[in-house]
XYZ file of C-alpha atoms in Angstrom:
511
model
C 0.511 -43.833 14.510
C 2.921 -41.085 12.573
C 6.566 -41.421 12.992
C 7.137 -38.156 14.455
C 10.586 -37.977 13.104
C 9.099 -37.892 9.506
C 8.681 -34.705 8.576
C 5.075 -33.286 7.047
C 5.320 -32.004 3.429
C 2.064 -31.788 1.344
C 2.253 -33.070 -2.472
C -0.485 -31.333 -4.321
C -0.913 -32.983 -7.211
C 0.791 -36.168 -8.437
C 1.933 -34.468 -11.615
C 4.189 -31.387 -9.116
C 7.202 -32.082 -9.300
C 7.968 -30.175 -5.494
C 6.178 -30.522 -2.361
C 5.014 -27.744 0.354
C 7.047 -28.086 3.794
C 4.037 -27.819 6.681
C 6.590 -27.506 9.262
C 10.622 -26.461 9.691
C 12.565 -29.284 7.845
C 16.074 -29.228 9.333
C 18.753 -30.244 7.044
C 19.196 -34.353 6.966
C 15.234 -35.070 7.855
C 13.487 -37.595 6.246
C 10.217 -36.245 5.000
C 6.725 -37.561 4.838
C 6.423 -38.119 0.594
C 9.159 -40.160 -1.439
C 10.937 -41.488 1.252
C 13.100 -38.641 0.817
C 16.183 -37.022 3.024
C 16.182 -33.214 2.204
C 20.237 -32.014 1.615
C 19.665 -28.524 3.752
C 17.239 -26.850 5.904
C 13.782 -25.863 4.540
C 11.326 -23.677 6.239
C 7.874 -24.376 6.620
C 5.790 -22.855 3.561
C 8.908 -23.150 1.271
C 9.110 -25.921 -1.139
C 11.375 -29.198 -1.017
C 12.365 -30.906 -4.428
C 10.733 -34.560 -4.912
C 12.345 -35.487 -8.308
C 15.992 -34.639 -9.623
C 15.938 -31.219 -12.329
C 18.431 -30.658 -15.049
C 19.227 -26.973 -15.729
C 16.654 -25.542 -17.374
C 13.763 -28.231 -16.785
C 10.183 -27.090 -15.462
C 9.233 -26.942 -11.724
C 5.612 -27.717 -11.152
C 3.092 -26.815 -8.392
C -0.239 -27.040 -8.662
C 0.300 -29.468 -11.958
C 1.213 -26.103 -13.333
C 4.741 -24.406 -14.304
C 5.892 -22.417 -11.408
C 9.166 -21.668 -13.048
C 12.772 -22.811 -14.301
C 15.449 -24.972 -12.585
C 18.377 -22.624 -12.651
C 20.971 -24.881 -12.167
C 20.568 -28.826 -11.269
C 18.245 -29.823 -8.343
C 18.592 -32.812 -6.651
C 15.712 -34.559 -5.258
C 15.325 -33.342 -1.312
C 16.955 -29.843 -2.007
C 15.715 -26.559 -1.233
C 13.385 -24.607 -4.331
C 13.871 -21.305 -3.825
C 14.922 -17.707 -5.887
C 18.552 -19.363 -5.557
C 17.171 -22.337 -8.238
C 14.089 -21.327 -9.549
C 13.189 -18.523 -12.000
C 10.890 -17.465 -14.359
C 11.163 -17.915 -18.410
C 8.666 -16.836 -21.546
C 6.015 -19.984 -21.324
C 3.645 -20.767 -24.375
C 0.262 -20.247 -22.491
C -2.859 -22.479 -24.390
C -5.730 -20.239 -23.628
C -8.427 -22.324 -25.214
C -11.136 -19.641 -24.601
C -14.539 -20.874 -23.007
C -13.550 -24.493 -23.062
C -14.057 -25.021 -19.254
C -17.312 -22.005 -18.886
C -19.768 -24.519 -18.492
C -18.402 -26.892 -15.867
C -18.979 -24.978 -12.922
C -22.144 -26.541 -10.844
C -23.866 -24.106 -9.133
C -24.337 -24.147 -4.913
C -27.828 -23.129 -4.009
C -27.588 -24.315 -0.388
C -27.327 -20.257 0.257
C -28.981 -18.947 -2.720
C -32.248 -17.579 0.166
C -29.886 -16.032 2.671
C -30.249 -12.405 3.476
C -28.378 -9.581 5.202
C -29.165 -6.349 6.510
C -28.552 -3.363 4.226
C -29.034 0.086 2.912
C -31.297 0.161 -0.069
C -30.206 3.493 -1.875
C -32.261 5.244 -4.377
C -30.179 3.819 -7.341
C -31.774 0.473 -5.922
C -28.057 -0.265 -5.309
C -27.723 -1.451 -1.411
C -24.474 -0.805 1.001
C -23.511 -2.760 3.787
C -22.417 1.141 5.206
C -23.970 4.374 6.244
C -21.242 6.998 6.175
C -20.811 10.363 4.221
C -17.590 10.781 2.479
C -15.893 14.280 1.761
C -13.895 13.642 -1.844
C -11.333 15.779 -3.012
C -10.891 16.546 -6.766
C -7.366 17.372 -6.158
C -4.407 16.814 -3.445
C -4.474 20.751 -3.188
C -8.090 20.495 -1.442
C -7.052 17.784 0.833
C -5.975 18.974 4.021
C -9.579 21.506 3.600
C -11.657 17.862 3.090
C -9.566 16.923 6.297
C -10.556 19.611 8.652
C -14.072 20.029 7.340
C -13.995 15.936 8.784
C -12.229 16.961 12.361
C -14.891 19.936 12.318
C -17.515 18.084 12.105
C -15.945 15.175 14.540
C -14.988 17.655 17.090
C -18.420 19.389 17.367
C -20.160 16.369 18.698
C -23.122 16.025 16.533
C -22.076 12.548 14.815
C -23.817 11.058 18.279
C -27.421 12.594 17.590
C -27.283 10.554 14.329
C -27.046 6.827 15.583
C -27.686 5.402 12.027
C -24.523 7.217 10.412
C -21.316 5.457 10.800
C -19.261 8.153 10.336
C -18.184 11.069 7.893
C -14.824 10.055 5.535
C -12.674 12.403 3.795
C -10.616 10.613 0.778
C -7.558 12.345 -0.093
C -4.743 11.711 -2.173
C -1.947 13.194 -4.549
C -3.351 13.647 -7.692
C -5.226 15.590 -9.820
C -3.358 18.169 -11.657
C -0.742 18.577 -13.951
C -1.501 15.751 -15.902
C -2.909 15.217 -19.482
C -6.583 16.676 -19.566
C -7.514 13.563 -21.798
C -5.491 10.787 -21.388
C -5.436 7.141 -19.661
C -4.685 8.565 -16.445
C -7.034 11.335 -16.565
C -10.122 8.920 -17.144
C -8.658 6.287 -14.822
C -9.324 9.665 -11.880
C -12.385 10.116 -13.044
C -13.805 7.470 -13.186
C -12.825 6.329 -9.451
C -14.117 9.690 -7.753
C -17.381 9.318 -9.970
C -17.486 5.490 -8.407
C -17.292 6.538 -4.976
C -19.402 9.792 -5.895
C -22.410 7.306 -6.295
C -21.090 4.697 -3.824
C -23.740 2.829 -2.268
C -21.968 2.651 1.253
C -22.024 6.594 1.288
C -25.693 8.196 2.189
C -23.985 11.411 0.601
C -20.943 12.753 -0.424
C -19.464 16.308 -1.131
C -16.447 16.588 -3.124
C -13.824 19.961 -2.615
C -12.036 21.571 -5.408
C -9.455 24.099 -5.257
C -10.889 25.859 -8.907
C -7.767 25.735 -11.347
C -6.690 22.364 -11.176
C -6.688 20.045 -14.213
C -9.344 17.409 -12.617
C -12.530 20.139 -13.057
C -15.912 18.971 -10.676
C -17.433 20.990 -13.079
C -16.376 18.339 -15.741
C -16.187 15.398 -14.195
C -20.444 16.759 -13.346
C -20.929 17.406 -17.125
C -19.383 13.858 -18.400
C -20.961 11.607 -15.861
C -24.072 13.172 -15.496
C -24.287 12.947 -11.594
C -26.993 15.284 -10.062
C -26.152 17.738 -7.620
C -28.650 17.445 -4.747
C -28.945 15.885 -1.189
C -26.605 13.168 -2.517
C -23.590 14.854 -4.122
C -22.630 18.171 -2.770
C -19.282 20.076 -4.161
C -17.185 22.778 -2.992
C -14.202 24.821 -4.872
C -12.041 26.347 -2.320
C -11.259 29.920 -4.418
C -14.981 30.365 -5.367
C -15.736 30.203 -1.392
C -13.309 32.663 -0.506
C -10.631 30.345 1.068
C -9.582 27.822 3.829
C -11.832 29.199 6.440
C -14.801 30.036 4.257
C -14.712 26.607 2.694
C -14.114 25.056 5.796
C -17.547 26.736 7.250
C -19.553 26.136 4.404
C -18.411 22.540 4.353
C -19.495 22.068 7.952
C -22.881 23.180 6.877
C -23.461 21.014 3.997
C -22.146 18.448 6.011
C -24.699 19.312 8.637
C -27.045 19.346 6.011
C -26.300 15.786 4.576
C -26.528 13.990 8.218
C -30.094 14.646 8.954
C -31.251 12.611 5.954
C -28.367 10.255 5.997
C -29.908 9.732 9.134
C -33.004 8.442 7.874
C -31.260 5.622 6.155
C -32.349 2.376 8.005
C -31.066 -1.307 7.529
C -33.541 -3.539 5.727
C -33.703 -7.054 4.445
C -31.936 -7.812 1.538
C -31.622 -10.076 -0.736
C -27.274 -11.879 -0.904
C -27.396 -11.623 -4.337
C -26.912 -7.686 -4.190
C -23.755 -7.784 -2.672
C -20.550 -7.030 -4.274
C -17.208 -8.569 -2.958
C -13.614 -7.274 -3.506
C -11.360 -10.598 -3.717
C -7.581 -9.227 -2.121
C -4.773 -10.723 -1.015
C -1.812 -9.128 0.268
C 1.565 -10.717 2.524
C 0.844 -13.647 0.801
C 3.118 -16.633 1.625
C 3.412 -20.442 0.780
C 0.355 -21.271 2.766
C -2.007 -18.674 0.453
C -2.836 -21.015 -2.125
C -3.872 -24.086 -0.336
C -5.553 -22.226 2.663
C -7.373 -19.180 2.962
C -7.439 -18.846 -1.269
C -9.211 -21.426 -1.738
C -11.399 -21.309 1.166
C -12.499 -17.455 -0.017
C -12.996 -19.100 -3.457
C -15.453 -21.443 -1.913
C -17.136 -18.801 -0.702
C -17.127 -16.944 -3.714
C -18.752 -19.726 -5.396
C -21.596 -19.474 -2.774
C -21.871 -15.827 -3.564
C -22.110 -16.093 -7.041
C -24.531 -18.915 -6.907
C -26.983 -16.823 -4.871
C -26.484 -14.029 -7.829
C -24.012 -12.145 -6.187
C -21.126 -10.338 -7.433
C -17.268 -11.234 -6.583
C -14.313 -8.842 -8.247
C -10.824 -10.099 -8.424
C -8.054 -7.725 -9.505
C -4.339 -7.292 -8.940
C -3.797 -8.060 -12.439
C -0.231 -9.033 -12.096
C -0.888 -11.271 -9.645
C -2.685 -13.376 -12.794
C 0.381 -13.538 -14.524
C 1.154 -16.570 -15.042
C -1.889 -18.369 -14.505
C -4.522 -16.109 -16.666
C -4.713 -19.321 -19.110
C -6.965 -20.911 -15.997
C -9.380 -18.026 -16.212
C -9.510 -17.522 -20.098
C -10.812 -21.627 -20.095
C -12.962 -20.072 -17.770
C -14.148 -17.100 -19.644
C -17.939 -16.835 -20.120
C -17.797 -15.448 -23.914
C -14.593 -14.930 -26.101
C -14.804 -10.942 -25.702
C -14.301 -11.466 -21.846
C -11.400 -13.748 -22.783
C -9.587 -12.231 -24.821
C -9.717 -8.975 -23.101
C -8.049 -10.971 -20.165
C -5.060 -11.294 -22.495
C -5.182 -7.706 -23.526
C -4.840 -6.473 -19.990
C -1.975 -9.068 -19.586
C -0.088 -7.792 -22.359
C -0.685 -4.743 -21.716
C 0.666 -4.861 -18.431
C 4.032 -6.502 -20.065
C 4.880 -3.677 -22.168
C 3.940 -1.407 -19.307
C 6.386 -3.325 -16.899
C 9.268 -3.288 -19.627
C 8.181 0.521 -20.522
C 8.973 1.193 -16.331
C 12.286 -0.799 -16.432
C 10.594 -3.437 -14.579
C 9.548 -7.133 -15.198
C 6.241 -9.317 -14.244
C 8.873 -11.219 -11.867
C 9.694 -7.980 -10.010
C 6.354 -8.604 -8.020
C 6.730 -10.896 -5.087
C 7.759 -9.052 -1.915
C 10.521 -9.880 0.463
C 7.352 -10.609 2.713
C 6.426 -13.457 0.025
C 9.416 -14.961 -0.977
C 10.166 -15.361 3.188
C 6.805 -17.047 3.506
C 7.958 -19.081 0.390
C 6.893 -18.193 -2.574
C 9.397 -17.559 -5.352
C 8.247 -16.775 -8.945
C 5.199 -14.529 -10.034
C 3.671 -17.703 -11.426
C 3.494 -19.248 -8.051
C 1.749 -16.628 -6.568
C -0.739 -15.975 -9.167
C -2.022 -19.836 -9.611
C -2.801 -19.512 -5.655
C -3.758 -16.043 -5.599
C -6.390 -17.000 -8.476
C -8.214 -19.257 -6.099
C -9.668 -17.053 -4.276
C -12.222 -16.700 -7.452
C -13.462 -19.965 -7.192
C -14.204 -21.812 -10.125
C -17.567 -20.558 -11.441
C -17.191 -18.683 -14.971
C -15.505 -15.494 -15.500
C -18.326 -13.275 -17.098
C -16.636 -9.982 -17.717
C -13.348 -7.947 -17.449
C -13.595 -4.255 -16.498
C -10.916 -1.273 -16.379
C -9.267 0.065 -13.249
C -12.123 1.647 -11.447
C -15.054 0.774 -14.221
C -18.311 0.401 -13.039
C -19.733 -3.388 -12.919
C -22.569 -4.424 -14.778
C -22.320 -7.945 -14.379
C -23.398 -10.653 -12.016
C -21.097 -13.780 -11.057
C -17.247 -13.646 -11.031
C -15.773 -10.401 -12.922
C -12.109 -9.366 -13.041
C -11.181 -5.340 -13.000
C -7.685 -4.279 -13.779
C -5.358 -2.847 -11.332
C -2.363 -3.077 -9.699
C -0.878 -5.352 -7.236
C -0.311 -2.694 -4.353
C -3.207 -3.593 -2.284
C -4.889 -0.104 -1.189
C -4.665 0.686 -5.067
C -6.156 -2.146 -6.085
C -8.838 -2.191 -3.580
C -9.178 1.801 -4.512
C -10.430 0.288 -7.702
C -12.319 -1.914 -6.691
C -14.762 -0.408 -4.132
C -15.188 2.721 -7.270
C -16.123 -0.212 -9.228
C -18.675 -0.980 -6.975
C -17.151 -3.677 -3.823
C -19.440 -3.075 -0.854
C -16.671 -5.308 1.021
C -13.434 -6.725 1.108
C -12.310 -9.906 1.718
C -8.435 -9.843 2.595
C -6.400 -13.279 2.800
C -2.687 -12.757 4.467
C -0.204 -14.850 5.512
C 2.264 -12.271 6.310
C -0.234 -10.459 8.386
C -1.847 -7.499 6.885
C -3.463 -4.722 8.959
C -5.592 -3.070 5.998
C -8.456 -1.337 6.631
C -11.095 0.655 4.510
C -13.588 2.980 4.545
C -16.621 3.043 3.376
C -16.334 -0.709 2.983
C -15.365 -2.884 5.693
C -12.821 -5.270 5.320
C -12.502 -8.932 6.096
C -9.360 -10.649 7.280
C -8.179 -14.081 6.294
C -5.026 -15.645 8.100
C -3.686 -18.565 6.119
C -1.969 -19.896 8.746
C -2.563 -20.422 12.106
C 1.176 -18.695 13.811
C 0.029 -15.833 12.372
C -3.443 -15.862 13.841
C -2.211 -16.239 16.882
C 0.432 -13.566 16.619
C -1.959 -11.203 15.266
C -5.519 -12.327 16.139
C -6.559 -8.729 17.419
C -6.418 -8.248 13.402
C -7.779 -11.432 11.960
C -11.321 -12.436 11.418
C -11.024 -15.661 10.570
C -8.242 -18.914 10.861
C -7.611 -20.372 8.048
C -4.653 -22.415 9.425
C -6.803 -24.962 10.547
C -7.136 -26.624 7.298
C -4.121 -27.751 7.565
C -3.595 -28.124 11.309
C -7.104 -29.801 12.373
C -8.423 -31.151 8.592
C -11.169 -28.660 8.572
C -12.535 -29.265 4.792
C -12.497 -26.149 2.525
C -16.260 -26.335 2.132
C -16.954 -25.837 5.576
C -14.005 -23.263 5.967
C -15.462 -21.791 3.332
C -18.984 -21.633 5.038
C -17.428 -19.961 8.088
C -16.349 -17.159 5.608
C -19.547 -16.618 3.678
C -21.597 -16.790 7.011
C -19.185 -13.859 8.040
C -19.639 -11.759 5.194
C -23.412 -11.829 5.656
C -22.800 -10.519 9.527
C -20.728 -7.842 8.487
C -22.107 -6.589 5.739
C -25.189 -7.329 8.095
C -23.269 -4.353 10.751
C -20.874 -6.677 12.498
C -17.571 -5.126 12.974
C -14.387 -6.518 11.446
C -11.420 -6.748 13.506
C -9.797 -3.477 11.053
C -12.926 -1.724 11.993
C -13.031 -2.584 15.856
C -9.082 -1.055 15.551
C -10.236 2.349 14.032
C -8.785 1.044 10.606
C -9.449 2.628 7.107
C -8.976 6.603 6.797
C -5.981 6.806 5.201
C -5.917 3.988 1.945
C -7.510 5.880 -0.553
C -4.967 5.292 -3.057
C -6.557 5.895 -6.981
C -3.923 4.450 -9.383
C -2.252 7.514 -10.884
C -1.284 6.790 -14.416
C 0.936 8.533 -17.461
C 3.266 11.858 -17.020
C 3.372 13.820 -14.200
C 3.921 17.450 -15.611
């Protein structure tokens, strides 16, 4: 029987050189690994010192370099942002080298789900019909076209619609006609132009801003028809004219949306945005890895899961360029990285800035530590391709896209990239929502399921609470991605969640 006085830490790996507190240590208790006596109080998810550090030595977690000893730790003290900070580490990114050790799953490889099989032979796991705006001038139009179409009444004589979207946002002009940020636009609207969770979309211009429909309909090559629709707001006349004919087309666009039915699909054509977001000490050895199990599942059955949040890989991107599928895929990893270094330093910022108040409460303290357990929620199989912010995806298995680590942005990216859900670990507690593509919420701990389990889909506190393996954790969460994406209604969704996080990444000079 457990000496109750002993306090619970975890040790994760016999090379760390720290341990994870799994309950409030008060200062003086004797803890559960190294027969040690912590020196001061240490709150649960924070991290307790098992070995004395010199100024300067490395702090492991994970049997990886979390950061610096900033002064001299003695074995049972606090790690924290008061000792522990980040330096320049010498990554080994031995490309490919672990690509083929990942063992395949196929215990789910025949399940199905219920979905919309579009005429791109792309399927959603939604039936909606988004309004897009080209530019933040034709937003509050897209809105009211929406509450025009709401307030009439007619959404309930089309059962097999779940609803009409507009997407608005505060870009779009006054910014260079060819640069990084101008493509980085474009290329999201066109993403969620041809989304496969919208039956149709029309998109609303004003007429002289810099992001031209006309344009973006020339480069891309989309087809105006029954499934893309567009509007400029000075051609129509203004407000009210658009307004009208916007209600029409909209009109229009229902009765075949309508027609849309849910079939039998195979798993492998779904497409699942990996987020995290209030992350705390519990992330990385709870709901992460749990989501990376099922990720594994999913990519074993030929499915498609897309990590982002690029500098929430800092740190830890050697792990996934020994996991890279070919060099190309690999080394653009490192590109991104670097490139989002110089972009950092370019802003007056640094990689470190990242974790929140809301993480470093919860107990994490350098970048590094919250990218090696923000990384697990990719599971282990191969990393077969990196993409841009917003790029379409062309690959199977495990991919990465580039993006921020501001959650709506990065999910923004994601879904025009081609997510037909979202799986969302917190252990802050996160109320994100997002339409067209329902999201999925993981608690990594189970005070805040409790606290907040009108928002969370799934405990993942019991893992550490009750033993509950990560393969069967994991199984809970891939069994309730197939219900959702099957119709079932995440917790966001059941709250009314998701109109307002459309949030494209706006890059280079605002003029």
């Amino acid at each position: 029987m457990s000496n109750p006085s002993i306090k619970k830490v975890a040790l994760l790996n016999e090379k760390d050189s720290v341990a994870l507190a799994l309950e409030d240590i008060p200062a003086g208790s004797r803890i559960s690994v190294g027969d040690l006596v912590v020196t001061n109080g240490i709150p649960r998810g924070h991290k307790v010192a098992i070995k004395a550090h010199r100024e300067g030595d490395e702090i492991t977690k994970y049997a990886q370099v979390i950061g610096f000893a900033r002064t001299a730790i003695s074995a049972g003290d606090h790690v924290h942002s008061h000792n522990c900070g980040v330096e320049d580490v010498e990554r080994d990114y031995d490309f490919c080298s672990d690509a083929n050790r990942f063992t395949p799953d196929l215990s789910q490889a025949d399940r199905t789900f219920m979905g919309f099989k579009r005429r791109s032979g792309k399927v959603g796991t939604r039936n909606y019909i988004g309004i897009l705006t080209s530019v933040n001038c034709s937003a509050t139009v897209a809105k009211l076209i929406a509450e025009a179409v709401k307030e009439s009444g007619i959404l309930k004589n089309y059962p097999n619609i779940d609803g009409v979207v507009p997407l608005v946002h505060g870009a779009g002009c006054c910014i260079k006609s060819d640069g990084e940020g101008y493509h980085n636009l474009q290329r999201t609207f066109m993403g969620y132009a041809c989304h496969p969770n919208f039956a149709s979309v029309l998109m609303v211009g004003l007429g002289c801003e810099v992001m031209q429909i006309s344009r973006m309909v020339e480069e891309t090559g989309i087809v105006e028809g029954e499934g893309f629709r567009k509007l400029i707001i000075q051609d129509e006349g203004g407000t009210r004219k658009t307004i009208q004919a916007g209600v029409e087309l909209i009109k229009a666009m229902l009765l075949t949306a309508n027609e849309s039915k849910r079939t039998e699909q195979p798993v492998s054509e779904l497409t699942i945005a990996l987020q995290c977001g209030g992350s705390d000490g519990y992330s990385g050895i709870t709901a992460n890895p749990a989501l990376g199990v099922a990720a594994d599942l999913l990519v074993s059955a030929g499915g498609t899961v897309v990590l982002s949040e690029t500098p929430e890989v800092y740190g830890a991107e050697h792990l996934l360029t020994k996991r890279a599928a070919t060099l190309e895929a690999g080394q653009k990893l490192v590109e991104r990285i670097k490139w989002w270094e110089n972009y950092a330093a370019k802003n007056g910022g640094e990689m470190d800035n990242n974790p929140t108040p809301g993480n470093k409460a919860g107990g994490l303290t350098t970048i590094f530590e919250k990218s090696l357990g923000a990384i697990a929620k990719a599971g282990t199989s191969p990393l077969m391709g990196v993409y841009l912010y917003s790029e379409k995806i062309d690959k199977k298995g495990f991919v990465l896209m580039d993006g921020p680590g501001y959650d709506p942005c990065a999910i923004t990216g994601q879904v025009a990239s081609g997510s037909t859900l979202i799986c969302f670990t917190t252990g802050r507690g996160s109320v994100f929502g997002y339409k067209p593509a329902p999201s999925i919420k993981l608690a990594t701990n189970s005070s805040l399921y409790e606290k907040m389990e009108e928002d969370m889909d799934i405990n993942c506190g019991d893992i550490i609470d009750e033993g509950v393996s990560l393969q069967d954790k994991g199984k809970e969460v891939f069994d309730l991605i197939i219900a959702v994406a099957s119709g079932d209604a995440s917790k966001s969704e059941q709250n009314g969640l998701g109109d307002h996080e459309f949030v494209p990444w706006q890059l280079g000079a605002q003029m």
